[in-house]
GROMACS .gro file of N, CA and C in nm:
model
  258
    1MET      N    1   0.080  -0.122   0.001
    1MET     CA    2  -0.010  -0.002   0.000
    1MET      C    3   0.095   0.117  -0.009
    2ALA      N    4   0.197   0.123   0.071
    2ALA     CA    5   0.279   0.247   0.078
    2ALA      C    6   0.341   0.270  -0.065
    3GLU      N    7   0.378   0.152  -0.132
    3GLU     CA    8   0.426   0.182  -0.263
    3GLU      C    9   0.335   0.228  -0.356
    4ASP      N   10   0.188   0.197  -0.347
    4ASP     CA   11   0.108   0.268  -0.425
    4ASP      C   12   0.102   0.415  -0.406
    5ILE      N   13   0.097   0.444  -0.260
    5ILE     CA   14   0.104   0.597  -0.240
    5ILE      C   15   0.217   0.670  -0.288
    6GLN      N   16   0.331   0.606  -0.272
    6GLN     CA   17   0.463   0.659  -0.328
    6GLN      C   18   0.446   0.684  -0.488
    7GLN      N   19   0.396   0.592  -0.547
    7GLN     CA   20   0.383   0.595  -0.713
    7GLN      C   21   0.291   0.714  -0.741
    8LYS      N   22   0.185   0.724  -0.675
    8LYS     CA   23   0.090   0.842  -0.693
    8LYS      C   24   0.159   0.971  -0.670
    9LEU      N   25   0.243   0.985  -0.565
    9LEU     CA   26   0.300   1.110  -0.533
    9LEU      C   27   0.405   1.142  -0.646
   10GLU      N   28   0.466   1.038  -0.697
   10GLU     CA   29   0.575   1.069  -0.815
   10GLU      C   30   0.495   1.116  -0.924
   11LYS      N   31   0.384   1.083  -0.950
   11LYS     CA   32   0.308   1.117  -1.075
   11LYS      C   33   0.231   1.239  -1.046
   12TYR      N   34   0.206   1.278  -0.930
   12TYR     CA   35   0.116   1.400  -0.893
   12TYR      C   36   0.172   1.519  -0.946
   13ARG      N   37   0.087   1.596  -1.019
   13ARG     CA   38   0.130   1.717  -1.079
   13ARG      C   39   0.015   1.829  -1.052
   14THR      N   40   0.060   1.945  -1.015
   14THR     CA   41  -0.037   2.034  -1.007
   14THR      C   42  -0.067   2.121  -1.128
   15ALA      N   43  -0.167   2.196  -1.142
   15ALA     CA   44  -0.166   2.277  -1.266
   15ALA      C   45  -0.072   2.382  -1.278
   16PRO      N   46  -0.018   2.384  -1.396
   16PRO     CA   47   0.104   2.475  -1.432
   16PRO      C   48   0.041   2.623  -1.420
   17PHE      N   49   0.136   2.725  -1.432
   17PHE     CA   50   0.099   2.861  -1.449
   17PHE      C   51   0.059   2.881  -1.595
   18ASP      N   52  -0.060   2.964  -1.597
   18ASP     CA   53  -0.129   2.997  -1.723
   18ASP      C   54  -0.128   3.147  -1.731
   19ALA      N   55  -0.078   3.205  -1.823
   19ALA     CA   56  -0.047   3.353  -1.830
   19ALA      C   57  -0.184   3.411  -1.858
   20ARG      N   58  -0.270   3.349  -1.913
   20ARG     CA   59  -0.407   3.407  -1.925
   20ARG      C   60  -0.476   3.442  -1.790
   21PHE      N   61  -0.431   3.367  -1.686
   21PHE     CA   62  -0.500   3.389  -1.553
   21PHE      C   63  -0.394   3.405  -1.449
   22PRO      N   64  -0.317   3.533  -1.456
   22PRO     CA   65  -0.219   3.567  -1.364
   22PRO      C   66  -0.258   3.594  -1.225
   23ASN      N   67  -0.383   3.603  -1.196
   23ASN     CA   68  -0.435   3.649  -1.047
   23ASN      C   69  -0.442   3.531  -0.960
   24GLN      N   70  -0.464   3.568  -0.851
   24GLN     CA   71  -0.469   3.445  -0.745
   24GLN      C   72  -0.603   3.376  -0.751
   25ASN      N   73  -0.701   3.441  -0.790
   25ASN     CA   74  -0.839   3.371  -0.807
   25ASN      C   75  -0.822   3.287  -0.938
   26GLN      N   76  -0.835   3.176  -0.927
   26GLN     CA   77  -0.843   3.078  -1.040
   26GLN      C   78  -0.961   3.011  -1.093
   27THR      N   79  -1.063   3.081  -1.049
   27THR     CA   80  -1.200   3.034  -1.089
   27THR      C   81  -1.219   3.030  -1.248
   28ARG      N   82  -1.170   3.147  -1.317
   28ARG     CA   83  -1.183   3.135  -1.458
   28ARG      C   84  -1.100   3.045  -1.531
   29ASN      N   85  -0.985   3.011  -1.463
   29ASN     CA   86  -0.895   2.908  -1.508
   29ASN      C   87  -0.959   2.773  -1.499
   30CYS      N   88  -1.020   2.745  -1.387
   30CYS     CA   89  -1.106   2.630  -1.361
   30CYS      C   90  -1.204   2.618  -1.479
   31TRP      N   91  -1.278   2.704  -1.490
   31TRP     CA   92  -1.395   2.709  -1.587
   31TRP      C   93  -1.341   2.679  -1.734
   32GLN      N   94  -1.233   2.748  -1.772
   32GLN     CA   95  -1.184   2.736  -1.911
   32GLN      C   96  -1.134   2.605  -1.935
   33ASN      N   97  -1.057   2.541  -1.843
   33ASN     CA   98  -0.999   2.405  -1.852
   33ASN      C   99  -1.123   2.310  -1.863
   34TYR      N  100  -1.226   2.330  -1.782
   34TYR     CA  101  -1.343   2.221  -1.788
   34TYR      C  102  -1.394   2.239  -1.927
   35LEU      N  103  -1.417   2.362  -1.987
   35LEU     CA  104  -1.479   2.364  -2.114
   35LEU      C  105  -1.386   2.310  -2.215
   36ASP      N  106  -1.254   2.346  -2.217
   36ASP     CA  107  -1.149   2.304  -2.308
   36ASP      C  108  -1.143   2.152  -2.323
   37HIS      N  109  -1.164   2.070  -2.194
   37HIS     CA  110  -1.156   1.937  -2.178
   37HIS      C  111  -1.293   1.883  -2.268
   38HIS      N  112  -1.404   1.925  -2.234
   38HIS     CA  113  -1.509   1.875  -2.306
   38HIS      C  114  -1.533   1.917  -2.456
   39ARG      N  115  -1.480   2.034  -2.491
   39ARG     CA  116  -1.459   2.070  -2.633
   39ARG      C  117  -1.371   1.965  -2.708
   40CYS      N  118  -1.249   1.939  -2.639
   40CYS     CA  119  -1.149   1.862  -2.699
   40CYS      C  120  -1.209   1.718  -2.721
   41GLN      N  121  -1.282   1.672  -2.614
   41GLN     CA  122  -1.328   1.536  -2.636
   41GLN      C  123  -1.433   1.529  -2.735
   42LYS      N  124  -1.525   1.636  -2.749
   42LYS     CA  125  -1.627   1.622  -2.853
   42LYS      C  126  -1.559   1.641  -2.993
   43ALA      N  127  -1.465   1.726  -2.998
   43ALA     CA  128  -1.393   1.722  -3.137
   43ALA      C  129  -1.337   1.608  -3.176
   44LEU      N  130  -1.254   1.549  -3.095
   44LEU     CA  131  -1.176   1.420  -3.121
   44LEU      C  132  -1.266   1.311  -3.137
   45ASP      N  133  -1.375   1.292  -3.064
   45ASP     CA  134  -1.479   1.185  -3.077
   45ASP      C  135  -1.530   1.192  -3.225
   46ALA      N  136  -1.563   1.310  -3.246
   46ALA     CA  137  -1.638   1.341  -3.400
   46ALA      C  138  -1.540   1.294  -3.503
   47LYS      N  139  -1.413   1.312  -3.481
   47LYS     CA  140  -1.329   1.260  -3.582
   47LYS      C  141  -1.271   1.118  -3.567
   48GLY      N  142  -1.326   1.061  -3.458
   48GLY     CA  143  -1.295   0.906  -3.431
   48GLY      C  144  -1.146   0.892  -3.397
   49VAL      N  145  -1.087   0.984  -3.326
   49VAL     CA  146  -0.945   1.003  -3.288
   49VAL      C  147  -0.945   0.973  -3.150
   50ASP      N  148  -0.831   0.913  -3.078
   50ASP     CA  149  -0.804   0.894  -2.957
   50ASP      C  150  -0.813   1.037  -2.877
   51THR      N  151  -0.880   1.026  -2.768
   51THR     CA  152  -0.898   1.145  -2.684
   51THR      C  153  -0.799   1.163  -2.583
   52ALA      N  154  -0.708   1.097  -2.586
   52ALA     CA  155  -0.582   1.083  -2.462
   52ALA      C  156  -0.545   1.222  -2.454
   53PRO      N  157  -0.524   1.307  -2.559
   53PRO     CA  158  -0.464   1.449  -2.542
   53PRO      C  159  -0.552   1.545  -2.460
   54CYS      N  160  -0.672   1.501  -2.452
   54CYS     CA  161  -0.768   1.585  -2.379
   54CYS      C  162  -0.745   1.565  -2.217
   55GLU      N  163  -0.678   1.472  -2.186
   55GLU     CA  164  -0.667   1.431  -2.036
   55GLU      C  165  -0.596   1.526  -1.959
   56TRP      N  166  -0.511   1.596  -2.050
   56TRP     CA  167  -0.430   1.725  -1.981
   56TRP      C  168  -0.535   1.825  -1.915
   57TYR      N  169  -0.630   1.864  -1.982
   57TYR     CA  170  -0.723   1.963  -1.943
   57TYR      C  171  -0.799   1.902  -1.818
   58ARG      N  172  -0.812   1.765  -1.837
   58ARG     CA  173  -0.896   1.715  -1.722
   58ARG      C  174  -0.828   1.709  -1.603
   59ARG      N  175  -0.692   1.677  -1.599
   59ARG     CA  176  -0.591   1.682  -1.484
   59ARG      C  177  -0.597   1.831  -1.426
   60VAL      N  178  -0.606   1.924  -1.522
   60VAL     CA  179  -0.583   2.075  -1.463
   60VAL      C  180  -0.696   2.128  -1.391
   61TYR      N  181  -0.814   2.088  -1.452
   61TYR     CA  182  -0.946   2.129  -1.399
   61TYR      C  183  -0.970   2.056  -1.267
   62LYS      N  184  -0.941   1.921  -1.261
   62LYS     CA  185  -0.952   1.845  -1.146
   62LYS      C  186  -0.867   1.909  -1.046
   63SER      N  187  -0.752   1.960  -1.067
   63SER     CA  188  -0.676   2.016  -0.956
   63SER      C  189  -0.715   2.172  -0.911
   64LEU      N  190  -0.791   2.229  -0.999
   64LEU     CA  191  -0.818   2.358  -0.966
   64LEU      C  192  -0.957   2.371  -0.915
   65CYS      N  193  -1.054   2.303  -0.971
   65CYS     CA  194  -1.195   2.295  -0.943
   65CYS      C  195  -1.240   2.241  -0.828
   66PRO      N  196  -1.326   2.291  -0.749
   66PRO     CA  197  -1.397   2.218  -0.621
   66PRO      C  198  -1.470   2.115  -0.684
   67ILE      N  199  -1.488   1.993  -0.604
   67ILE     CA  200  -1.545   1.881  -0.670
   67ILE      C  201  -1.694   1.909  -0.683
   68SER      N  202  -1.749   1.978  -0.590
   68SER     CA  203  -1.902   2.021  -0.607
   68SER      C  204  -1.938   2.082  -0.726
   69TRP      N  205  -1.829   2.170  -0.773
   69TRP     CA  206  -1.861   2.239  -0.907
   69TRP      C  207  -1.860   2.147  -1.017
   70ILE      N  208  -1.769   2.048  -1.029
   70ILE     CA  209  -1.745   1.959  -1.118
   70ILE      C  210  -1.896   1.858  -1.132
   71GLU      N  211  -1.922   1.820  -1.007
   71GLU     CA  212  -2.032   1.733  -1.005
   71GLU      C  213  -2.164   1.813  -1.064
   72LYS      N  214  -2.172   1.944  -1.027
   72LYS     CA  215  -2.289   2.012  -1.078
   72LYS      C  216  -2.285   2.044  -1.231
   73TRP      N  217  -2.165   2.063  -1.267
   73TRP     CA  218  -2.152   2.095  -1.414
   73TRP      C  219  -2.176   1.974  -1.488
   74ASP      N  220  -2.129   1.840  -1.444
   74ASP     CA  221  -2.158   1.719  -1.513
   74ASP      C  222  -2.292   1.693  -1.515
   75THR      N  223  -2.377   1.717  -1.410
   75THR     CA  224  -2.512   1.697  -1.402
   75THR      C  225  -2.582   1.787  -1.501
   76GLN      N  226  -2.547   1.912  -1.504
   76GLN     CA  227  -2.603   2.001  -1.583
   76GLN      C  228  -2.590   1.953  -1.739
   77ILE      N  229  -2.467   1.911  -1.782
   77ILE     CA  230  -2.440   1.857  -1.910
   77ILE      C  231  -2.536   1.739  -1.941
   78ASP      N  232  -2.534   1.651  -1.839
   78ASP     CA  233  -2.641   1.535  -1.856
   78ASP      C  234  -2.789   1.578  -1.875
   79GLU      N  235  -2.818   1.675  -1.807
   79GLU     CA  236  -2.957   1.734  -1.810
   79GLU      C  237  -2.983   1.824  -1.942
   80GLY      N  238  -2.873   1.871  -1.997
   80GLY     CA  239  -2.889   1.966  -2.105
   80GLY      C  240  -2.898   2.094  -2.067
   81THR      N  241  -2.875   2.147  -1.935
   81THR     CA  242  -2.886   2.272  -1.899
   81THR      C  243  -2.746   2.348  -1.864
   82PHE      N  244  -2.656   2.297  -1.909
   82PHE     CA  245  -2.511   2.347  -1.888
   82PHE      C  246  -2.500   2.484  -1.964
   83PRO      N  247  -2.457   2.590  -1.888
   83PRO     CA  248  -2.455   2.721  -1.939
   83PRO      C  249  -2.337   2.758  -2.044
   84GLY      N  250  -2.228   2.666  -2.048
   84GLY     CA  251  -2.111   2.684  -2.127
   84GLY      C  252  -2.144   2.635  -2.260
   85LYS      N  253  -2.060   2.679  -2.360
   85LYS     CA  254  -2.070   2.654  -2.496
   85LYS      C  255  -1.965   2.543  -2.528
   86ILE      N  256  -2.010   2.410  -2.536
   86ILE     CA  257  -1.922   2.315  -2.569
   86ILE      C  258  -1.942   2.248  -2.698
   0.00000   0.00000   0.00000
């Protein structure tokens, strides 16, 4: 079990600096990466291409966004009431 934790710690990365969001408040960065992830998946799925490159956006928004926001947005996407343009 300790080895599993050690492996996770070695692979753990936080969101890198993004010059578009230089301020301390990272809410917009969270939102933008969430949208970018879903747009990337939608575009690559439409082309029938592997969506692995989209995982970078997912890792970033997972490290920046509160879990409650992600759950709410996922629910809104499923219900068709999501306010963002995907």
